GROMACS .gro file of C-alpha atoms in nm:
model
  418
    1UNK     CA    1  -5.997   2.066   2.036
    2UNK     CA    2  -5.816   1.754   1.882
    3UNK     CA    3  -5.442   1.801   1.934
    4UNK     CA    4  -5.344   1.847   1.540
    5UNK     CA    5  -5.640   1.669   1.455
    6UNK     CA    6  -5.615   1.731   1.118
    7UNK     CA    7  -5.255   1.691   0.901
    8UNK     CA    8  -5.347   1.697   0.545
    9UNK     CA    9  -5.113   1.750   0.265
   10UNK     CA   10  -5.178   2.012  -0.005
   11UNK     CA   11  -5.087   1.870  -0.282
   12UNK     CA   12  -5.363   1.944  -0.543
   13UNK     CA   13  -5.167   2.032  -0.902
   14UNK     CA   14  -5.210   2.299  -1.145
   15UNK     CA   15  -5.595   2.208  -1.302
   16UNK     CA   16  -5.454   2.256  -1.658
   17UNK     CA   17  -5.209   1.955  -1.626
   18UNK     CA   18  -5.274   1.648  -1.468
   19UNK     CA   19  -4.910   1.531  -1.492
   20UNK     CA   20  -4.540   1.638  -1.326
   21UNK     CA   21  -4.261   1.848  -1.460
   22UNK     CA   22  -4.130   1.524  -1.644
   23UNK     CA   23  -4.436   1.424  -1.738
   24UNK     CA   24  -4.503   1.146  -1.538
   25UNK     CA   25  -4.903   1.110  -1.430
   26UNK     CA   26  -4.995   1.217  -1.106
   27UNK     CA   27  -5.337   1.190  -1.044
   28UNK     CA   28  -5.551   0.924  -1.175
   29UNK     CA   29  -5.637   0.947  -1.518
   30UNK     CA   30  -6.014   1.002  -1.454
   31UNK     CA   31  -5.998   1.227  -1.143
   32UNK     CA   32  -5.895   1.622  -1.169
   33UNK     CA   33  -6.052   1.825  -0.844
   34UNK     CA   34  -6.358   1.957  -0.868
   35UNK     CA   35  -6.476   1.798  -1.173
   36UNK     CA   36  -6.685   1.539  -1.043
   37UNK     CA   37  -6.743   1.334  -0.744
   38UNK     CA   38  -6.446   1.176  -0.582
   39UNK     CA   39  -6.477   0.788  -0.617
   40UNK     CA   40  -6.400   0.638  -0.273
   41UNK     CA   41  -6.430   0.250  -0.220
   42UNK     CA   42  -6.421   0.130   0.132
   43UNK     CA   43  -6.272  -0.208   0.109
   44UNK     CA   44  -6.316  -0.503   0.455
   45UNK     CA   45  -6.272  -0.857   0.401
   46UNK     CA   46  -6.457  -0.884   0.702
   47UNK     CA   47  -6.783  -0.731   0.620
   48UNK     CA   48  -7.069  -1.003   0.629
   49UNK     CA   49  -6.830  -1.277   0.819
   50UNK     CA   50  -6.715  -1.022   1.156
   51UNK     CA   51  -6.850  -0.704   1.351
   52UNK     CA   52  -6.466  -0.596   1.471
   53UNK     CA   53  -6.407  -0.204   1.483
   54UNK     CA   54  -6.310  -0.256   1.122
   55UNK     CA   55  -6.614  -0.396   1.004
   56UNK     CA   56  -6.810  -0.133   1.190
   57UNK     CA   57  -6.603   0.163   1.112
   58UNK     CA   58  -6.631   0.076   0.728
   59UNK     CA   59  -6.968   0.022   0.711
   60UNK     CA   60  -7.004   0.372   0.960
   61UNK     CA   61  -6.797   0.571   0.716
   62UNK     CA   62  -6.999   0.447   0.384
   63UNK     CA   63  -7.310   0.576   0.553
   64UNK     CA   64  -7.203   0.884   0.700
   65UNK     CA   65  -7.033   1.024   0.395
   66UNK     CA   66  -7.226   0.870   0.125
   67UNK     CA   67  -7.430   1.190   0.178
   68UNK     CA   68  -7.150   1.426   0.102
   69UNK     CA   69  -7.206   1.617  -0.247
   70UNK     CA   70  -6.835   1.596  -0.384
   71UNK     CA   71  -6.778   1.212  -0.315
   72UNK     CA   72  -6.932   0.894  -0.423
   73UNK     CA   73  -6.886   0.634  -0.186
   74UNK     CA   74  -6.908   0.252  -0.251
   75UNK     CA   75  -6.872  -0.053   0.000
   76UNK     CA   76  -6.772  -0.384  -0.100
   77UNK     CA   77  -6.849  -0.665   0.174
   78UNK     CA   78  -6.759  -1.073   0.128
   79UNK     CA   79  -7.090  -1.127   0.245
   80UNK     CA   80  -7.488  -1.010   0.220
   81UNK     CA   81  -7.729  -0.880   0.035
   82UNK     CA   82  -7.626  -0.572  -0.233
   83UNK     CA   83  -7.807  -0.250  -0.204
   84UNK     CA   84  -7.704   0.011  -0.441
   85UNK     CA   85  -7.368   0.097  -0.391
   86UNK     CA   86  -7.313  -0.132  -0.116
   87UNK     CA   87  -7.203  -0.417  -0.276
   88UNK     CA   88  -7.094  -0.761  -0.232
   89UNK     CA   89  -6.803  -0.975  -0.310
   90UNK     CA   90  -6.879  -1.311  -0.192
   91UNK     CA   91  -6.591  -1.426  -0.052
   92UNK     CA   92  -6.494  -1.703   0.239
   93UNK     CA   93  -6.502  -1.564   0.620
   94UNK     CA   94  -6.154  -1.661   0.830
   95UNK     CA   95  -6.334  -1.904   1.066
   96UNK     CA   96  -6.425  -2.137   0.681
   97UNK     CA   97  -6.235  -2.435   0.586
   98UNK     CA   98  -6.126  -2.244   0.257
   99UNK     CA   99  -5.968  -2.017   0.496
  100UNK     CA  100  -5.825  -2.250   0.709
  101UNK     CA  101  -5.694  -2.497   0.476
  102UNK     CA  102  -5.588  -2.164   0.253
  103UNK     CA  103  -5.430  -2.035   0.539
  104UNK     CA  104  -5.223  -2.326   0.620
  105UNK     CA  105  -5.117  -2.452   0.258
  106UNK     CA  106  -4.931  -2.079   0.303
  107UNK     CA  107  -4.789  -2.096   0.693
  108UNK     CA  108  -5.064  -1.796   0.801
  109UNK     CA  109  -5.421  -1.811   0.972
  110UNK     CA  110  -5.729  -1.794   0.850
  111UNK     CA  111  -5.725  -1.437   0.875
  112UNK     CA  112  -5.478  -1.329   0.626
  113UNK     CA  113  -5.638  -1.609   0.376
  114UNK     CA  114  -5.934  -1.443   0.402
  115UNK     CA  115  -5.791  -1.104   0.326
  116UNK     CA  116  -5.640  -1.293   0.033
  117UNK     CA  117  -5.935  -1.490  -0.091
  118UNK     CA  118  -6.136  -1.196  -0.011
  119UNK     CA  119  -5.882  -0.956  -0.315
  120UNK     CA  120  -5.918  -1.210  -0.584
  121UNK     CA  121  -6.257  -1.122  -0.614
  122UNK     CA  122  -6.242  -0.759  -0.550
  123UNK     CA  123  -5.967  -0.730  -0.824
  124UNK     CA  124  -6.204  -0.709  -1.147
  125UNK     CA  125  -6.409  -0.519  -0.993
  126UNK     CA  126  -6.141  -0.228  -0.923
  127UNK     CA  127  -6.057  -0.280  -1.292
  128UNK     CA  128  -6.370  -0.220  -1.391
  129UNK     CA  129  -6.499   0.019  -1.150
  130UNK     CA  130  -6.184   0.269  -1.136
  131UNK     CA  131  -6.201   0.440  -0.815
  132UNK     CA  132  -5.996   0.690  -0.707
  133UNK     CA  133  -5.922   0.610  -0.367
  134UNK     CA  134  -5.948   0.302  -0.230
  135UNK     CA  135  -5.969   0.260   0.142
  136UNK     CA  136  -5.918  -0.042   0.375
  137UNK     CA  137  -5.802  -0.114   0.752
  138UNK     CA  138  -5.680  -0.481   0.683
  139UNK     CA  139  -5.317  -0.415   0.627
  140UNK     CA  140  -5.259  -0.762   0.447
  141UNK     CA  141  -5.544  -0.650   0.219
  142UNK     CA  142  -5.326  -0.318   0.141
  143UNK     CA  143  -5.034  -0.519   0.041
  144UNK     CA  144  -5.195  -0.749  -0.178
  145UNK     CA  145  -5.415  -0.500  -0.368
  146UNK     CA  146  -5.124  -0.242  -0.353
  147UNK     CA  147  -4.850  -0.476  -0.549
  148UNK     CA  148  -5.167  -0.574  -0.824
  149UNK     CA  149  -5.178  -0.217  -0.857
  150UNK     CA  150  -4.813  -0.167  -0.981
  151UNK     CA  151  -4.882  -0.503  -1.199
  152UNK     CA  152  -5.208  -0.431  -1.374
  153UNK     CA  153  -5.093   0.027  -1.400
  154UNK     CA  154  -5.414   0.092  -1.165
  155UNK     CA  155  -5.425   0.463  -1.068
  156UNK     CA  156  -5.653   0.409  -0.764
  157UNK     CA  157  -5.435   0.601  -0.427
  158UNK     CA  158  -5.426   0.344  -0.134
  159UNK     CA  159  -5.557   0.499   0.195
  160UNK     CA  160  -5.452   0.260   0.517
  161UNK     CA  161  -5.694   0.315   0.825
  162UNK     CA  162  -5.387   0.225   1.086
  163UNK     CA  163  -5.661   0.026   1.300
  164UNK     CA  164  -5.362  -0.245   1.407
  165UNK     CA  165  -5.175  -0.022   1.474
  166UNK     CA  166  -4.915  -0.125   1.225
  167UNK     CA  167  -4.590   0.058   1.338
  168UNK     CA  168  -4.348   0.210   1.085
  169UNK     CA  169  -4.189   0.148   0.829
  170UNK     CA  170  -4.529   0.085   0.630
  171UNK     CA  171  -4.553  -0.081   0.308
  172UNK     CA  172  -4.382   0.158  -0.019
  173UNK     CA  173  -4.760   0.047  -0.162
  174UNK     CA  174  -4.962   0.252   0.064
  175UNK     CA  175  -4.973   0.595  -0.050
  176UNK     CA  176  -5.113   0.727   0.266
  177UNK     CA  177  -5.164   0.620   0.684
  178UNK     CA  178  -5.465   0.735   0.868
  179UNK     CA  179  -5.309   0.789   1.233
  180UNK     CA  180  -5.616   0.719   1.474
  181UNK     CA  181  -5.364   0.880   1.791
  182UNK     CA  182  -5.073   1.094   1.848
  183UNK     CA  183  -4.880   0.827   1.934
  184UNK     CA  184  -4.864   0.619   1.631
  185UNK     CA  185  -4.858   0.937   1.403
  186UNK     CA  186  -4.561   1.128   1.556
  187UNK     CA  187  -4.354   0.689   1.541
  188UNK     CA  188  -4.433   0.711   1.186
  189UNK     CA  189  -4.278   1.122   1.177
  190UNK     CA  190  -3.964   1.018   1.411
  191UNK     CA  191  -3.907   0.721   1.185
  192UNK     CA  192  -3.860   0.978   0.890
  193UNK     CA  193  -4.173   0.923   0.704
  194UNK     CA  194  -4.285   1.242   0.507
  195UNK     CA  195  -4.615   1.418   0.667
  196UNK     CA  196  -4.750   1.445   0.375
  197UNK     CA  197  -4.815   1.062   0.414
  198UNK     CA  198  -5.000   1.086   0.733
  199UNK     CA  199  -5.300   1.220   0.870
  200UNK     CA  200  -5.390   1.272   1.228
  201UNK     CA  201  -5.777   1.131   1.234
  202UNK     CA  202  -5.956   0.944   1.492
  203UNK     CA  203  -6.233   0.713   1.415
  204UNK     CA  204  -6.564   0.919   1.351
  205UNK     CA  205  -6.855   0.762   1.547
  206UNK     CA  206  -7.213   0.762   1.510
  207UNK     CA  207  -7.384   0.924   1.819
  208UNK     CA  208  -7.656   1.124   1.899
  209UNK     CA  209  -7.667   1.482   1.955
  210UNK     CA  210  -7.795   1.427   2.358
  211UNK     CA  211  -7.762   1.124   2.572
  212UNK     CA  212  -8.048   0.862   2.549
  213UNK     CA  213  -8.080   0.873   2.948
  214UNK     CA  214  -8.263   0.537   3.003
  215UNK     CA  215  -8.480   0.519   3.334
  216UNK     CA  216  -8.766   0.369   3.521
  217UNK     CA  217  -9.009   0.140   3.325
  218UNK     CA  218  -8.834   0.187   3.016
  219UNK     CA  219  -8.488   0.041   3.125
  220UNK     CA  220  -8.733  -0.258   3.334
  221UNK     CA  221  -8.841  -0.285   2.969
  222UNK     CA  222  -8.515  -0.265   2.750
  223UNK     CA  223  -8.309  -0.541   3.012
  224UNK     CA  224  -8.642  -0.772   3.020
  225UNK     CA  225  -8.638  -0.779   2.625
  226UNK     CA  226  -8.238  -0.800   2.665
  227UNK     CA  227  -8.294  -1.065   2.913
  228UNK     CA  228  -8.116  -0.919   3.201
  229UNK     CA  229  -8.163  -0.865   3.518
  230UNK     CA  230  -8.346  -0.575   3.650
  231UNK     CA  231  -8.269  -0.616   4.034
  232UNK     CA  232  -7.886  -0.589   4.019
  233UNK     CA  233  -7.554  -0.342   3.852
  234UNK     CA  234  -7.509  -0.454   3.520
  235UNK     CA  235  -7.113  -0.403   3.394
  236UNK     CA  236  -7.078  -0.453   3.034
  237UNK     CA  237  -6.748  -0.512   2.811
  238UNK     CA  238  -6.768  -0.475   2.441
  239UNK     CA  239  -6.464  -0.692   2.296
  240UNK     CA  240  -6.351  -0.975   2.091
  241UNK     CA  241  -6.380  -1.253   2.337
  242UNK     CA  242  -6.031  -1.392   2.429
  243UNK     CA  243  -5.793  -1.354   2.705
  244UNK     CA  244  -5.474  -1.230   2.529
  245UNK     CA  245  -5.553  -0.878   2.442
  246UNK     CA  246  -5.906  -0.770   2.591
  247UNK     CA  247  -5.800  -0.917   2.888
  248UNK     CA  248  -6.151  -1.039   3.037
  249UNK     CA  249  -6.082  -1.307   3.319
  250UNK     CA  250  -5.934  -0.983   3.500
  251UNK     CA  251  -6.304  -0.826   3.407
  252UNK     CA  252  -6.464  -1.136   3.551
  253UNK     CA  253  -6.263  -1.177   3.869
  254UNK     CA  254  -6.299  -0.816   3.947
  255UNK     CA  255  -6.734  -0.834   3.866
  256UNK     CA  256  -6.675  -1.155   4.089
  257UNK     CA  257  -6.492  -0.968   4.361
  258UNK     CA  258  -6.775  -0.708   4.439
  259UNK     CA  259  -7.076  -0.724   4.671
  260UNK     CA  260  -7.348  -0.664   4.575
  261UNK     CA  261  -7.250  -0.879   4.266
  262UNK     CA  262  -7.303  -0.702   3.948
  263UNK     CA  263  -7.464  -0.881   3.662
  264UNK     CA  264  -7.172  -0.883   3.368
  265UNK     CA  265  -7.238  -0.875   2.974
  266UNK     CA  266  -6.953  -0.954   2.720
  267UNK     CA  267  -7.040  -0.897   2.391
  268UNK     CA  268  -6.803  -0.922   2.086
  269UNK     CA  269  -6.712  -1.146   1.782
  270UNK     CA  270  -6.579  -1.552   1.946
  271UNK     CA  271  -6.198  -1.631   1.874
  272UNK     CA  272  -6.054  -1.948   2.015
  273UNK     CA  273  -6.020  -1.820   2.311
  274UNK     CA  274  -6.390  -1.785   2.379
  275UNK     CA  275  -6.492  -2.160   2.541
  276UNK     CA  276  -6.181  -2.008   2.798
  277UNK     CA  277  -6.359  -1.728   2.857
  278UNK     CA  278  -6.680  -1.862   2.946
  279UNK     CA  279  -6.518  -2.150   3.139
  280UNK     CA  280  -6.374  -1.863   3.357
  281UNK     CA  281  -6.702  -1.646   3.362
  282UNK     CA  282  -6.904  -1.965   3.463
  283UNK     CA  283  -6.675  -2.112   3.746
  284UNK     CA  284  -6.641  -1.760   3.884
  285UNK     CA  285  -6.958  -1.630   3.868
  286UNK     CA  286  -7.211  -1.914   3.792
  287UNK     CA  287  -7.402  -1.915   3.488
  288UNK     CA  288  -7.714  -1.721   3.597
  289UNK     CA  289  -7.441  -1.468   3.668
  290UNK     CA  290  -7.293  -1.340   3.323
  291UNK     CA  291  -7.369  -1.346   2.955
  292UNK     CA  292  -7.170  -1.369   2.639
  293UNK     CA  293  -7.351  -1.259   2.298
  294UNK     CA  294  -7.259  -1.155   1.938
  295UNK     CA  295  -7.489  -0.870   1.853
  296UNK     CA  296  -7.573  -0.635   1.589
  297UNK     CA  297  -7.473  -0.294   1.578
  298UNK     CA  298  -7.840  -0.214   1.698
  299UNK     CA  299  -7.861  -0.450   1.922
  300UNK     CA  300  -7.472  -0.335   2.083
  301UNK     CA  301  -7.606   0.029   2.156
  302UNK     CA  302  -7.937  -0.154   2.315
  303UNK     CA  303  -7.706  -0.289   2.565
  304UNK     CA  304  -7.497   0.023   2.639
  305UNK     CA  305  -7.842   0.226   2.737
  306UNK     CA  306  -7.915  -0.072   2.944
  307UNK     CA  307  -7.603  -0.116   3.126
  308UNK     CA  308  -7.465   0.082   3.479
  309UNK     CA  309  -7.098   0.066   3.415
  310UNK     CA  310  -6.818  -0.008   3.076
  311UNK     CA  311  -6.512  -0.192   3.118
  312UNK     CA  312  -6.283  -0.209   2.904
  313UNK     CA  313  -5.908  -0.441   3.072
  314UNK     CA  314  -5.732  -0.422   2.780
  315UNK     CA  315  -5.384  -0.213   2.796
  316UNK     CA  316  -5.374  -0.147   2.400
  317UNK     CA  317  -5.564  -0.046   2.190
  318UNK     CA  318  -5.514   0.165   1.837
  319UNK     CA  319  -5.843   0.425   1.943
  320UNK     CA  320  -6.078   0.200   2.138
  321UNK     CA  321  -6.393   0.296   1.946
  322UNK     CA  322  -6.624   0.104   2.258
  323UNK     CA  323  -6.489   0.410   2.453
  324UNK     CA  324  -6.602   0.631   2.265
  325UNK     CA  325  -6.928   0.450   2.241
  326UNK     CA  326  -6.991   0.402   2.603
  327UNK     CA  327  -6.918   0.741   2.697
  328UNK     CA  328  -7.165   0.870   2.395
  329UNK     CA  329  -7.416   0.714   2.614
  330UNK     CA  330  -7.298   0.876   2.947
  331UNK     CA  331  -7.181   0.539   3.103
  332UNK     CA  332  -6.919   0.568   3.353
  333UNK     CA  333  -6.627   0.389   3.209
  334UNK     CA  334  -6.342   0.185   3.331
  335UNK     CA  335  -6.030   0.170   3.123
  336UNK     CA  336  -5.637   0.107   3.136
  337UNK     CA  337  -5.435   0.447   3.218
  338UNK     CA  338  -5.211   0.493   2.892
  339UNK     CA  339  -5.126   0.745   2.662
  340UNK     CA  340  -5.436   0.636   2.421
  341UNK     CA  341  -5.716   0.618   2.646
  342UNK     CA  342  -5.630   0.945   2.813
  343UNK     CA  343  -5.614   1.116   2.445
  344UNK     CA  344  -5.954   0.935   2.363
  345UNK     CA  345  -6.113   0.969   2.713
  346UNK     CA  346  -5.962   1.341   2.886
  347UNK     CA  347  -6.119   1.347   3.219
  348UNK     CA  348  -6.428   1.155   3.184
  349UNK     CA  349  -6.330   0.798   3.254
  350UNK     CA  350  -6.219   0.611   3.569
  351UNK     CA  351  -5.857   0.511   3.476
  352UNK     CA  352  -5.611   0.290   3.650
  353UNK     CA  353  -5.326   0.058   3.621
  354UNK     CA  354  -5.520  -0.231   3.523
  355UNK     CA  355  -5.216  -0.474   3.479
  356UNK     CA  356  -5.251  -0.490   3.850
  357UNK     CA  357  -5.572  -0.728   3.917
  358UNK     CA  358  -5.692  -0.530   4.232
  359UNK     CA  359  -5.699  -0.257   4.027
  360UNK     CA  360  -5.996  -0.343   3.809
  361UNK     CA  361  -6.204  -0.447   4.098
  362UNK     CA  362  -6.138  -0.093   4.256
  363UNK     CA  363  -6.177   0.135   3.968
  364UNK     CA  364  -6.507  -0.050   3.890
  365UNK     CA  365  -6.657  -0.041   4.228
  366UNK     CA  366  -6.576   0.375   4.209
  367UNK     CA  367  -6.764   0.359   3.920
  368UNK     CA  368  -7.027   0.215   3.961
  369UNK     CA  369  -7.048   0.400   4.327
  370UNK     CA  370  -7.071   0.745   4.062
  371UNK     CA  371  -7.408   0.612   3.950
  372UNK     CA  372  -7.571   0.755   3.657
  373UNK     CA  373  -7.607   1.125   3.766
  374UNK     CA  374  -7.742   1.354   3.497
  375UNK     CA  375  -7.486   1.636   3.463
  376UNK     CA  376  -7.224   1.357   3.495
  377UNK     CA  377  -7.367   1.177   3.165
  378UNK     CA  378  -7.397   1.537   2.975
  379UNK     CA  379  -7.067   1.599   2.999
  380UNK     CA  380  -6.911   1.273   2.884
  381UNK     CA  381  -7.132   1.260   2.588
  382UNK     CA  382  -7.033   1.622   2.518
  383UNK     CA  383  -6.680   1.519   2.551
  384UNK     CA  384  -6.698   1.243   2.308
  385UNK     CA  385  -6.937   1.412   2.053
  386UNK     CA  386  -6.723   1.752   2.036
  387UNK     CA  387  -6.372   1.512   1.942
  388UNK     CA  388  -6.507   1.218   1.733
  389UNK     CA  389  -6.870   1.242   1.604
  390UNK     CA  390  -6.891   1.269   1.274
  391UNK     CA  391  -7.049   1.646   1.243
  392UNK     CA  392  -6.741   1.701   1.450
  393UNK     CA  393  -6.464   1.504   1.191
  394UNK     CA  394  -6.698   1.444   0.874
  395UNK     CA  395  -6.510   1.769   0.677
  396UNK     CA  396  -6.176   1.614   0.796
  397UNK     CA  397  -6.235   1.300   0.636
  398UNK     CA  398  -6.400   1.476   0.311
  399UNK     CA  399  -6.044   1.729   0.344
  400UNK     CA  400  -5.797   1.404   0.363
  401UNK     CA  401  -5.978   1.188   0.097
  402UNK     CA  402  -5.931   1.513  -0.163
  403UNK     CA  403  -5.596   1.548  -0.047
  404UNK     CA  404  -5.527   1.155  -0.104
  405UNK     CA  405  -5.623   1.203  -0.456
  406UNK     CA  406  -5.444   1.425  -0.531
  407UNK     CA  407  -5.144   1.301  -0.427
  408UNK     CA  408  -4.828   1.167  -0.613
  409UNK     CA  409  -4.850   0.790  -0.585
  410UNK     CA  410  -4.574   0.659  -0.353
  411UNK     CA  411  -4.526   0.356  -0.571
  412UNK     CA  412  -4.419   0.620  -0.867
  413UNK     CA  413  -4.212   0.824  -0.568
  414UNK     CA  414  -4.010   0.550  -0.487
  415UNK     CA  415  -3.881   0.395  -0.815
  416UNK     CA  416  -3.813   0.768  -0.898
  417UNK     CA  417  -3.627   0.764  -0.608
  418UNK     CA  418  -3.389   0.465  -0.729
   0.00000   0.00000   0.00000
């Protein structure tokens, strides 16, 4: 069981009034439980320029509770084609000269521009469309379309996915903070924030209900149409490309370090540091030795059934989703010893101190040693699936969107406060 998985506020008011004792709204105008579907719009100014664990949580989440009777889900991307209720925006990506040149008329990157550029065109839409909750990771995003809310008197409740993780205090805009970990959640509690403002919720993930064990002539086939090499280890890394954070020149040295030599895939979304990267994977391992992709979705879980070992060097992370996803698959997996990955992982991973460099090398070379043994990839996959699949978590989200709602906004809270 999840360690207080679920923290939910009960705050649903009497059904004959939709206002408090001094008659100040609390709910939104259009939204009293149990009347009709709940209107949730999941909000990335990502979606259609980056595949991050934003990107693919939002456009998870749409799809795995669009199918839940008491809530009507809509997804607004900056870019692609519109189908139904997954719509688009059409806004600039943070790699585009708008961005860029936005981003540095202002002091900021091209990031927060985006998230900028990316609410002045979601604005009339939430005018016209009047959700009830509205539901985003980017935090910049949250403050922007939190402040238009006092403005403009929208009654939409903010719900923050704390993906960064942002540590408290958080923004008086945001009505409530998903907490993917115990960590972050019990900051936000010491700091003096209410509970009724947070919920303890990982990430739900899409997985199947057994392991896809991959063998014989069908993995020959999946790595020849991957293109990789069928006569060697292959240890993949799912991260953004770059050396600050995901930390993958200690990933290459260590592949480097190993006989036999393992065959290594990186796959994740290019930053600046990328052409670093690849110098480093190409001077250490040759360039018949390594590969660097952006994939699909699709294509990403193609590559986990395909590979021997997961690594992931980085020593923080707000969930690490890619665990979750390599260990849905039965990999053996290789990650950083810290309060996080032993919450998201228990006893099914191979963890170390990876800020010492010998360390990766080590912990690898034990994994891959474990092979692929049957039992061994049943029981990580039942690990994972039990604590964050989505028929595991899908009434917690369903439980905290009500109770989001429902809430008092915290924008009303606080200048009642004054």
């Amino acid at each position: 069981m999840l360690p207080r998985a679920v923290r939910v506020a009960r705050l649903t008011p009497e059904p004959s009034s939709n206002r408090s004792a001094d008659g100040e709204d609390i709910l939104p105008a259009s939204y009293l439980p149990g009347t009709r579907p709940l209107s949730v719009w999941m909000l990335c100014s990502g979606l259609g320029h980056a595949m991050r664990g934003f990107e693919s949580f939002a456009t998870e989440c749409f799809a795995e509770l669009s199918s839940e009777p008491g809530l009507r889900m809509g997804l607004l991307k900056a870019r692609g084609p519109a189908r139904g209720d997954d719509r688009t925006a059409r806004a600039p990506g943070r790699a585009s000269r708008t961005a860029r040149l936005t981003g540095r008329a202002v002091g900021r990157d091209g990031y927060f521009a985006e998230q900028m550029l990316y609410a002045l065109r979601v604005l009339p839409r939430l005018a016209r469309g009047r959700p009830d909750v509205v539901y985003v990771s980017d935090v910049a995003l949250a403050g922007a379309l939190g402040r238009w809310r006092r403005a403009s008197r929208q009654r939409f409740r903010l719900l923050l996915s704390n993906g960064a993780p942002l540590p408290p205090p958080f923004d008086w805009s945001i009505d409530h903070v998903q907490q993917l970990t115990p960590g972050p959640y019990e900051a936000a509690l010491a700091h003096g924030d209410p509970p009724e403002r947070h919920t303890l919720l990982p990430l739900g993930v899409a997985m199947e209900p057994e392991p896809d064990a991959v063998s014989g002539d069908r993995r020959a086939a999946l790595r020849g149409r991957l293109g990789l090499p069928d006569d060697r280890p292959v240890v993949l890394s799912v991260a953004a490309l770059n050396l600050w954070s995901k930390r993958l020149d200690r990933v290459v040295d260590a592949v480097a370090s190993l006989e036999p030599r393992p065959y290594l895939v990186l796959l994740g979304e290019r930053e600046e540091e990328t052409p670093a990267v690849l110098r480093a994977a190409t001077a250490a391992l040759g360039a018949d030795g390594f590969t660097a992709r952006t994939v699909t979705p699709r294509e990403v879980a193609d590559h986990y059934r395909a590979a021997d070992a997961f690594v992931l060097a980085s020593r923080h992370e707000s969930m690490g989703r890619v665990l979750v996803e390599a260990l849905s698959h039965g990999l053996p997996v290789v990650a950083h010893d810290g309060p996080v990955m032993r919450f998201v992982t228990g006893d099914e991973a191979f963890l170390a101190d990876l800020a010492r460099p010998e360390a990766v090398a080590a912990t690898l070379d034990r994994a891959l040693a474990a092979g692929a043994e049957p039992a061994a990839r049943r029981a990580r996959h039942a690990f994972v699936h039990a604590r964050f699949s989505w028929d595991a978590l899908r009434p917690g989200y369903v439980e905290m969107l009500e109770a989001v709602a429902a809430a008092p906004s915290r924008a009303r809270e606080r200048r009642r406060a004054r």
